[in-house]
PDB file of C-alpha atoms in Angstrom:
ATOM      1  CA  UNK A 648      27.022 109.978 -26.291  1.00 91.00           C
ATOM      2  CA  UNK A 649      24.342 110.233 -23.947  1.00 93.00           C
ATOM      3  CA  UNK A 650      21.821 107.245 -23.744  1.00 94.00           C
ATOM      4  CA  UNK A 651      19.082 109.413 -23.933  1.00 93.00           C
ATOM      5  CA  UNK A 652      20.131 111.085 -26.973  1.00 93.00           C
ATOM      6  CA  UNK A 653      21.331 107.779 -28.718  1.00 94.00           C
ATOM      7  CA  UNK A 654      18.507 105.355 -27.716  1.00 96.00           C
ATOM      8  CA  UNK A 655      15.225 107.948 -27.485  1.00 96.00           C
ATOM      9  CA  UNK A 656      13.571 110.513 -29.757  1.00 95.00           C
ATOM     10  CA  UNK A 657      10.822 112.440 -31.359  1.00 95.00           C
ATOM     11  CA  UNK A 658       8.806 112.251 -34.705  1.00 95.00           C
ATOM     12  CA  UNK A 659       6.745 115.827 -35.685  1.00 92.00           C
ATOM     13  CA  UNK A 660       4.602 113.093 -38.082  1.00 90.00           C
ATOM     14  CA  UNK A 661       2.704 114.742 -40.565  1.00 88.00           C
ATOM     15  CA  UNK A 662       2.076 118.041 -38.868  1.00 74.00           C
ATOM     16  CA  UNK A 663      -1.379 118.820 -39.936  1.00 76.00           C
ATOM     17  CA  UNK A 664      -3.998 120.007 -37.416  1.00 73.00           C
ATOM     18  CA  UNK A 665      -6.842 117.985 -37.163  1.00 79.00           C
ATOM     19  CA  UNK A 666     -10.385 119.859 -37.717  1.00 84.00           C
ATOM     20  CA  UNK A 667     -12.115 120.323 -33.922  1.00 91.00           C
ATOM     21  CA  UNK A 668     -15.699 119.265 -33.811  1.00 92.00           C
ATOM     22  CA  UNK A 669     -18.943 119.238 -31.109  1.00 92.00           C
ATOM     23  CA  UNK A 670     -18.916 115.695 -31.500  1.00 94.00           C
ATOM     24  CA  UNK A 671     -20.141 113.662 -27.993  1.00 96.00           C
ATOM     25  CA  UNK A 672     -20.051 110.151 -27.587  1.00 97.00           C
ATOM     26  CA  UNK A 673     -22.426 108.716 -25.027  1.00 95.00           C
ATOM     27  CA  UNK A 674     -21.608 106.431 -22.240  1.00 93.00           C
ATOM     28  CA  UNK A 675     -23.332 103.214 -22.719  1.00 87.00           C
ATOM     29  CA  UNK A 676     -23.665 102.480 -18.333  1.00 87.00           C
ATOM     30  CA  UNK A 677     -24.746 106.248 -17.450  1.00 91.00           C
ATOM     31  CA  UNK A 678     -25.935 107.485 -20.738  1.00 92.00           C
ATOM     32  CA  UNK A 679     -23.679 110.898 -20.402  1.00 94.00           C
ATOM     33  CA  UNK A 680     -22.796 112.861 -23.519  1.00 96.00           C
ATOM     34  CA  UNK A 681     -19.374 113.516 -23.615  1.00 97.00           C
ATOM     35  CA  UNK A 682     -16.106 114.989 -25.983  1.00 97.00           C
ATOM     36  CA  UNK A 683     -13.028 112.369 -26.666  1.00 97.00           C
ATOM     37  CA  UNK A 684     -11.207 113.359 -24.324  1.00 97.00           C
ATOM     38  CA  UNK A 685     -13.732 113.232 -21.039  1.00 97.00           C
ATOM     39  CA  UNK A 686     -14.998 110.006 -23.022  1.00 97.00           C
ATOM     40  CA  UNK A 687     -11.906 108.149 -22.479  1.00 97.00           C
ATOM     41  CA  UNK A 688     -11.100 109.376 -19.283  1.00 95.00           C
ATOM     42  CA  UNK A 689     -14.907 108.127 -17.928  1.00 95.00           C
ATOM     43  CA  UNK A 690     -14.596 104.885 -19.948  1.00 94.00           C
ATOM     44  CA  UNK A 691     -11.751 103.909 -17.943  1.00 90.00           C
ATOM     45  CA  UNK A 692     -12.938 104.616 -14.417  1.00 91.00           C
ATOM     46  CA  UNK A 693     -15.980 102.727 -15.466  1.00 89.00           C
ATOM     47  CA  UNK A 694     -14.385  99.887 -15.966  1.00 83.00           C
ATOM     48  CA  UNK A 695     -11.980 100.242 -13.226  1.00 79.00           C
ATOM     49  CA  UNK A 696     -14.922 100.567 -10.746  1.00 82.00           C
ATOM     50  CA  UNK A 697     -16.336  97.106 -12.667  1.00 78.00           C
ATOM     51  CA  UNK A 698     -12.698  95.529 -11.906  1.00 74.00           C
ATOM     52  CA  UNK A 699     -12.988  96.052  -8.557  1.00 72.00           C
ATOM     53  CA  UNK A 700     -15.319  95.108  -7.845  1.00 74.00           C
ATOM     54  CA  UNK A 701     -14.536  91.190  -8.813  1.00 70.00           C
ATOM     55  CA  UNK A 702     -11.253  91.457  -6.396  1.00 68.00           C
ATOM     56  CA  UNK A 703      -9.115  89.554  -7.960  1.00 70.00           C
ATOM     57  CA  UNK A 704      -5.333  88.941  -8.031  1.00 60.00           C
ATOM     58  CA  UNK A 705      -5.068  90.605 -11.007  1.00 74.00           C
ATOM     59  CA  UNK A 706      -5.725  93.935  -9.294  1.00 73.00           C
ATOM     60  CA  UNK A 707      -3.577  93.733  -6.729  1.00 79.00           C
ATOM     61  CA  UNK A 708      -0.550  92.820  -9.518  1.00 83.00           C
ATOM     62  CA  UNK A 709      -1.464  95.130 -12.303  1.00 84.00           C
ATOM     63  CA  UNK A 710       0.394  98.472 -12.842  1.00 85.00           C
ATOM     64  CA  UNK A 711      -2.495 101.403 -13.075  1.00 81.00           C
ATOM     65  CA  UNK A 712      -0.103 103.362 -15.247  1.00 82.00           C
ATOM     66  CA  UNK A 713       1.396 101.163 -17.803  1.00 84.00           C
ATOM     67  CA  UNK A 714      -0.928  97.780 -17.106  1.00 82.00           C
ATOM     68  CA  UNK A 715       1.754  95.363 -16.965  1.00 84.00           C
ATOM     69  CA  UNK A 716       1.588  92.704 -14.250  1.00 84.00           C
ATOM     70  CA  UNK A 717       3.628  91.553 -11.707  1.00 86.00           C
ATOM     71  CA  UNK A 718       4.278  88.306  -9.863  1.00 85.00           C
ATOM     72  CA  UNK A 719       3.165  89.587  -7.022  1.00 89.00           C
ATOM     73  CA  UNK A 720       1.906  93.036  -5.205  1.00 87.00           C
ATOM     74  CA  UNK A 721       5.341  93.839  -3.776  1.00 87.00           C
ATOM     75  CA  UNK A 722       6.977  93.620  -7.153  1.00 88.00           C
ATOM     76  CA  UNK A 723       3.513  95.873  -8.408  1.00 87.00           C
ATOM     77  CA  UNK A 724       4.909  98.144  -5.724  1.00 89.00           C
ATOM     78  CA  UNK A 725       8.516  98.735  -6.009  1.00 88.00           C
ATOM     79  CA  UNK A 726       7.537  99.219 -10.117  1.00 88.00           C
ATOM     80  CA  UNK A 727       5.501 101.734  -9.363  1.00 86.00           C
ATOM     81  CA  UNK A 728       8.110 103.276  -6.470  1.00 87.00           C
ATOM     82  CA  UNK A 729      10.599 103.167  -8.964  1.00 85.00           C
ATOM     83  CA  UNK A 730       8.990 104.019 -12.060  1.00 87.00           C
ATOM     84  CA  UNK A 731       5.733 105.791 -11.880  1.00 85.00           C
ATOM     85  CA  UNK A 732       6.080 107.742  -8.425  1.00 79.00           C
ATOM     86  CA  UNK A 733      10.067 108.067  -7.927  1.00 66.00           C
ATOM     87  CA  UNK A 734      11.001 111.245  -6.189  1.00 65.00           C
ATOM     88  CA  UNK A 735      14.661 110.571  -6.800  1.00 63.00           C
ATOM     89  CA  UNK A 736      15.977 110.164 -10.262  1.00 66.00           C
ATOM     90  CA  UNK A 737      16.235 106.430 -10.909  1.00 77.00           C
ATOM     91  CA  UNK A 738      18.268 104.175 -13.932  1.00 90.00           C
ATOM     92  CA  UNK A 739      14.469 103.453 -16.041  1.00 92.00           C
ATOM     93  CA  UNK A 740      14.004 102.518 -19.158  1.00 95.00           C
ATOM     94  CA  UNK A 741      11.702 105.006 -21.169  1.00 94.00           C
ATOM     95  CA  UNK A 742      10.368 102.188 -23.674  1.00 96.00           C
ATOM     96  CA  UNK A 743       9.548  99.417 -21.790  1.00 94.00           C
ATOM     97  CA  UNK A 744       9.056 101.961 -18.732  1.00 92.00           C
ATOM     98  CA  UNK A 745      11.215  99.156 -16.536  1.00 91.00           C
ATOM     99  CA  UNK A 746      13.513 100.402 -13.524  1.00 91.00           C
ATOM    100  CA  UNK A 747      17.016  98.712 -13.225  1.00 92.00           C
ATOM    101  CA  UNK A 748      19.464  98.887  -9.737  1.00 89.00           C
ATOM    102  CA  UNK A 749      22.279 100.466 -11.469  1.00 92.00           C
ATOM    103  CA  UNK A 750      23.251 102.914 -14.354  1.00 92.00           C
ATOM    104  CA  UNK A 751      24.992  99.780 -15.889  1.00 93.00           C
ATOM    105  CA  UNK A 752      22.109  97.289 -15.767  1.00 94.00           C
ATOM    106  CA  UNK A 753      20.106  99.915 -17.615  1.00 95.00           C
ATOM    107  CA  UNK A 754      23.255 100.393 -20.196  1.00 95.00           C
ATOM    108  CA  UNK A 755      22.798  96.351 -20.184  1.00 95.00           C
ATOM    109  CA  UNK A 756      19.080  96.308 -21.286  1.00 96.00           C
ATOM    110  CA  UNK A 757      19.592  99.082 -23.328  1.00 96.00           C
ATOM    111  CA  UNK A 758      22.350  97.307 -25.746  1.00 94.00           C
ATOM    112  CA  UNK A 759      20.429  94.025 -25.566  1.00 95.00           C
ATOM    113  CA  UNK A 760      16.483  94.941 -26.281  1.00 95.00           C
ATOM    114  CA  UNK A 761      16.749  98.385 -28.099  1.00 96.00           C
ATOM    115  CA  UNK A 762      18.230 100.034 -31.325  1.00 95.00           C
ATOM    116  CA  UNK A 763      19.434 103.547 -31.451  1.00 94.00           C
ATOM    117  CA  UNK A 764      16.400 106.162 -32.212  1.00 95.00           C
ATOM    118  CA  UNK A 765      13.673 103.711 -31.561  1.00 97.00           C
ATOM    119  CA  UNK A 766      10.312 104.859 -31.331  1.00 97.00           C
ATOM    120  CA  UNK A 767       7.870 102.432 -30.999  1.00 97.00           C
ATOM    121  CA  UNK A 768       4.571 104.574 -30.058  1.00 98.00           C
ATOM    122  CA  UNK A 769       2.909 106.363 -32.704  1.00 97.00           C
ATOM    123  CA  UNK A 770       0.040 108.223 -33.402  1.00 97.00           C
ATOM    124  CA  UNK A 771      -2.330 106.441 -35.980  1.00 95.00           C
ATOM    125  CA  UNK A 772      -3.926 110.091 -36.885  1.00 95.00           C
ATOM    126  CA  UNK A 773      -0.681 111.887 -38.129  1.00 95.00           C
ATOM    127  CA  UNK A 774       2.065 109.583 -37.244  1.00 95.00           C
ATOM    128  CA  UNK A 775       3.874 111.350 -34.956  1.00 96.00           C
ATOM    129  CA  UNK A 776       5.761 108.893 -32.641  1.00 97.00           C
ATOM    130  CA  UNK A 777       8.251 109.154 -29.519  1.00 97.00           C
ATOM    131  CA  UNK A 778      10.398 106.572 -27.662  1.00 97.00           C
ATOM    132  CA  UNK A 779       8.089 107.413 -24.698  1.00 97.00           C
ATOM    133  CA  UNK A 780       4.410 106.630 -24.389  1.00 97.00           C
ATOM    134  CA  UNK A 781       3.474 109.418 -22.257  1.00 95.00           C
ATOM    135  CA  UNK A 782       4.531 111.916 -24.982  1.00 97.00           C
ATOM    136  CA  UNK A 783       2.008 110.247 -27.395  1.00 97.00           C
ATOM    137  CA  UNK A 784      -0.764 110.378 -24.556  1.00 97.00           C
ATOM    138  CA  UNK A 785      -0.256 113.353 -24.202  1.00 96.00           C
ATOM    139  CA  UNK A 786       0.132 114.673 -27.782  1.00 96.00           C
ATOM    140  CA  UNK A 787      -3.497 113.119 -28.546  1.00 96.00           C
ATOM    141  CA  UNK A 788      -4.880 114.444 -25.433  1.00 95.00           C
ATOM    142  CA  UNK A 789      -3.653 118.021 -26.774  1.00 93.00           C
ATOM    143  CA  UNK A 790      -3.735 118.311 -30.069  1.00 93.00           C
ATOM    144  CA  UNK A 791      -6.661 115.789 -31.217  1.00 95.00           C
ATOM    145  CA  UNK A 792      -9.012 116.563 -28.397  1.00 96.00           C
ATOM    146  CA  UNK A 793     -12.676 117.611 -29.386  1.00 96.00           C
ATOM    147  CA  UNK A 794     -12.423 115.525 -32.348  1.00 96.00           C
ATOM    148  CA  UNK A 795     -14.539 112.694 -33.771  1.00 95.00           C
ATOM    149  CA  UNK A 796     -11.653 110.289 -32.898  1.00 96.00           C
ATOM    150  CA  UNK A 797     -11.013 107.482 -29.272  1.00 98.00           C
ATOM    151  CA  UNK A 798      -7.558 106.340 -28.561  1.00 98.00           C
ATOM    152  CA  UNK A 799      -6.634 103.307 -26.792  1.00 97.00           C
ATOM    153  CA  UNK A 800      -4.206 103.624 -24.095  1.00 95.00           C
ATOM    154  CA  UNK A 801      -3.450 100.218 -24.448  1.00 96.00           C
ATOM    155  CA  UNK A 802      -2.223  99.773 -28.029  1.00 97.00           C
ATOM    156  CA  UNK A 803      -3.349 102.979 -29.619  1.00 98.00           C
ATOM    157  CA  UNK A 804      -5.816 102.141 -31.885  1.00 97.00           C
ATOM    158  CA  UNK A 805      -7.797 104.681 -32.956  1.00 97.00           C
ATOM    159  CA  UNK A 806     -12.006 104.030 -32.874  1.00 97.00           C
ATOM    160  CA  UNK A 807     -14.459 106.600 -33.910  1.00 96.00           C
ATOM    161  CA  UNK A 808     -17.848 104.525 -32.220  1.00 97.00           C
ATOM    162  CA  UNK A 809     -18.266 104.475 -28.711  1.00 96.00           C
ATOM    163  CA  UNK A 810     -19.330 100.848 -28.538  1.00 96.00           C
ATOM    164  CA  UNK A 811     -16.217  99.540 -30.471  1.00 97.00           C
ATOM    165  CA  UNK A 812     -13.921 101.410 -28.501  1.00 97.00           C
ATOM    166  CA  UNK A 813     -15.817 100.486 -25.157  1.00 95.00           C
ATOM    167  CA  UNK A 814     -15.823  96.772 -26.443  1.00 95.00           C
ATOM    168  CA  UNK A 815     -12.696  96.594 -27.279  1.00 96.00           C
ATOM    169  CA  UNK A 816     -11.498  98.432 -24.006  1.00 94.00           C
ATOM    170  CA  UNK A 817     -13.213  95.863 -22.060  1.00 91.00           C
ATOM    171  CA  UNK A 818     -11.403  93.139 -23.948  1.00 94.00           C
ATOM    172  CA  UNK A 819      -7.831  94.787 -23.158  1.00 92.00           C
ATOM    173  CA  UNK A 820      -9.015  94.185 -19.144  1.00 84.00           C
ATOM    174  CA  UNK A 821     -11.148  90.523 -19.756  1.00 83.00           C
ATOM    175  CA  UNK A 822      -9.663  88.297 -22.494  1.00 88.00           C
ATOM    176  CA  UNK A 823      -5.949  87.321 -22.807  1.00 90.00           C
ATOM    177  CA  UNK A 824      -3.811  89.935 -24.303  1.00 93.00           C
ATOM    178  CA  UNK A 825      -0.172  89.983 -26.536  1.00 96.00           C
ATOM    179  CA  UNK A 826       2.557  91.922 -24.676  1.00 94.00           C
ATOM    180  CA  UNK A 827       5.160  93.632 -26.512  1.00 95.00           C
ATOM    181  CA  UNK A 828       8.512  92.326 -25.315  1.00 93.00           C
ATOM    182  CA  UNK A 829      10.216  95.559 -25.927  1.00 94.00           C
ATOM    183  CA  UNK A 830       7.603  98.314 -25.134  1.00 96.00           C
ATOM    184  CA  UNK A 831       4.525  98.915 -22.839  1.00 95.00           C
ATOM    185  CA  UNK A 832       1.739  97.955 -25.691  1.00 97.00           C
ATOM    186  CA  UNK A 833      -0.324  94.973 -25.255  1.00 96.00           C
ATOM    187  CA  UNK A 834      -2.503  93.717 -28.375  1.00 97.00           C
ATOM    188  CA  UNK A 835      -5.298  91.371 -28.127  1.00 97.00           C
ATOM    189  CA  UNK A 836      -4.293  89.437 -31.372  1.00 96.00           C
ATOM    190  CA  UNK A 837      -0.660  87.737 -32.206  1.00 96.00           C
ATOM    191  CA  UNK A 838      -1.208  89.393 -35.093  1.00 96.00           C
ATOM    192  CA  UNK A 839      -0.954  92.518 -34.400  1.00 97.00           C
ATOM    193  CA  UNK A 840       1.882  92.239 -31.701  1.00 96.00           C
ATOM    194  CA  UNK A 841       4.060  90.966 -34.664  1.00 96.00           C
ATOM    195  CA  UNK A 842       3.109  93.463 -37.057  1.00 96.00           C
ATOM    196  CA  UNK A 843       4.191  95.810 -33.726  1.00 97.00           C
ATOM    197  CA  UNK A 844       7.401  94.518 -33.330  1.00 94.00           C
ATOM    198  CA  UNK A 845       8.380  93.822 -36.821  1.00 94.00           C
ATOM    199  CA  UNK A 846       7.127  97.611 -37.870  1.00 94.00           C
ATOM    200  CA  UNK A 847       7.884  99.833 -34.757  1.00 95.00           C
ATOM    201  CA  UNK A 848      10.445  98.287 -32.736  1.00 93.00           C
ATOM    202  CA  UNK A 849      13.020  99.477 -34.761  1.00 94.00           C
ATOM    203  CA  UNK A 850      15.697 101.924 -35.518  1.00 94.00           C
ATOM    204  CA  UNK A 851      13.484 105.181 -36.658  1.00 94.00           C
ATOM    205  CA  UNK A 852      15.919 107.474 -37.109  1.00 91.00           C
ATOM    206  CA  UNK A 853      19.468 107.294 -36.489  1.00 89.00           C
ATOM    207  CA  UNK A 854      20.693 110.118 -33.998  1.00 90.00           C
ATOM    208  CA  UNK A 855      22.036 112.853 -35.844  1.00 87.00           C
ATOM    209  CA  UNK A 856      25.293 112.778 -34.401  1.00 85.00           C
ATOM    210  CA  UNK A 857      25.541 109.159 -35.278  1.00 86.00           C
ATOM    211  CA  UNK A 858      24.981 109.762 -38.728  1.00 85.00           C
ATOM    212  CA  UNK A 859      27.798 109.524 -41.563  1.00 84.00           C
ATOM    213  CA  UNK A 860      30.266 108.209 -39.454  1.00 86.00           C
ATOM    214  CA  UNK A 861      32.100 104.989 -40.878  1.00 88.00           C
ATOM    215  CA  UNK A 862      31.187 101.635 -40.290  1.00 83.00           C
ATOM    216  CA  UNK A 863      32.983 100.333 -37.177  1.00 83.00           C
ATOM    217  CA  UNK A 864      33.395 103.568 -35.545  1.00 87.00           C
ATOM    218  CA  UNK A 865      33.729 102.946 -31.160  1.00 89.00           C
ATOM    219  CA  UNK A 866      30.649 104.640 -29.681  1.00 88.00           C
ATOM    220  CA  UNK A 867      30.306 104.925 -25.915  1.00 90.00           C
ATOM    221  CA  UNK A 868      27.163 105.593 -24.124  1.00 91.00           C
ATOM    222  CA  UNK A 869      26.853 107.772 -20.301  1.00 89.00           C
ATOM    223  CA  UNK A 870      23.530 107.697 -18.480  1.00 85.00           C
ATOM    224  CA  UNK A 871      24.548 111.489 -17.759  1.00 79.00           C
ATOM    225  CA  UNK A 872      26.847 113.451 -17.678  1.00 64.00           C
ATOM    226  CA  UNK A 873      28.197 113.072 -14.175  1.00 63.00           C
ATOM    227  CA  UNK A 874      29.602 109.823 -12.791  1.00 54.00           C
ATOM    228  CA  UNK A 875      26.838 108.354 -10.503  1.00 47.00           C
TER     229      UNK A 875
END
């Protein structure tokens, strides 16, 4: 089997369209009126300007697309080379969104940190869920935009104010956060990481083809295809 079609995978959730509304939320720095979407979106480069400002480490180690940091701003680098920007197809990891130097590493971290049909992102609105965060991003940004509700590109928690979900933004950037081991969320209560892991980084489904064959049965995973 392919690793891609044993490890990853997609969850429709409940299916049901949420109802679109004229509802703004206002900035509280600028005082702008503005829809979920272009909320969030403004939020963050608020904040980002506010960042840095202060010039610290932390921005020269901290991933702009997922938020994890690195050790240092060459390791930021060659993550985002590898992972975020990579014209050439590279051996990543779609959960954790980690790159690896060979197909066989990735095989490696595959067998030791995730279960077949894991998919730890979900949608708190209708609970649909993927292996990959960008497919959840991008399924709120389409199908629950110009509604009453704020997502949380951090650990997708849903808000419906925009000073909790401003407040609690800032505390994802300013107070100490709980990484996820196994995925790209961060949480900023132990709590809630272990409720996380315990609920979400799991077996979901089991891939179809997987399914009804007898205990003990050999499976081998490919990256692709082709030999690399």
């Amino acid at each position: 089997m392919l690793l891609s079609d044993f490890y990853y995978g997609q969850h429709k959730g409940d299916g049901l369209p949420e109802q679109k509304t004229h509802t703004t939320f206002k900035c509280l720095s600028c005082l702008k009126d503005l829809k979920n979407v272009k909320f969030m979106n403004h939020v963050k480069h608020h904040l980002e300007l506010e960042k840095q400002k202060s010039d610290s480490w932390e921005n020269h180690t901290t991933c702009q697309h997922c938020h994890r940091q690195f050790p240092t701003p060459f390791q930021l680098q060659c993550h985002m080379d590898s992972v975020h920007t990579a014209q050439e197809p590279s051996p990543v990891c779609k959960i954790c969104e980690l790159s690896f130097e060979t197909d066989q590493v990735l095989l490696q971290h595959m067998k030791d940190n995730h279960k077949p049909g894991e998919m730890p992102y979900v949608c708190q609105i209708c609970h649909y869920r993927s292996s990959a965060f960008v497919d959840v991003d991008t399924h709120f940004r389409t199908c629950h935009a110009d509604t009453k509700t704020l997502l949380c590109p951090f650990c997708l928690k849903i808000f419906k104010t925009a000073p909790r979900y401003v407040n609690h933004f800032w505390s994802h950037w300013s107070k100490r956060v709980f990484r996820c081991p196994k995925c790209r969320l961060q949480f900023l209560t132990s709590k809630e990481e272990v409720e996380h892991k315990t609920k979400n980084n799991q077996t979901f489904k089991k891939p179809e083809q997987i399914q009804g064959l007898p205990p003990g049965t050999q499976i081998i995973i490919r990256t692709s295809t082709q030999p690399r």
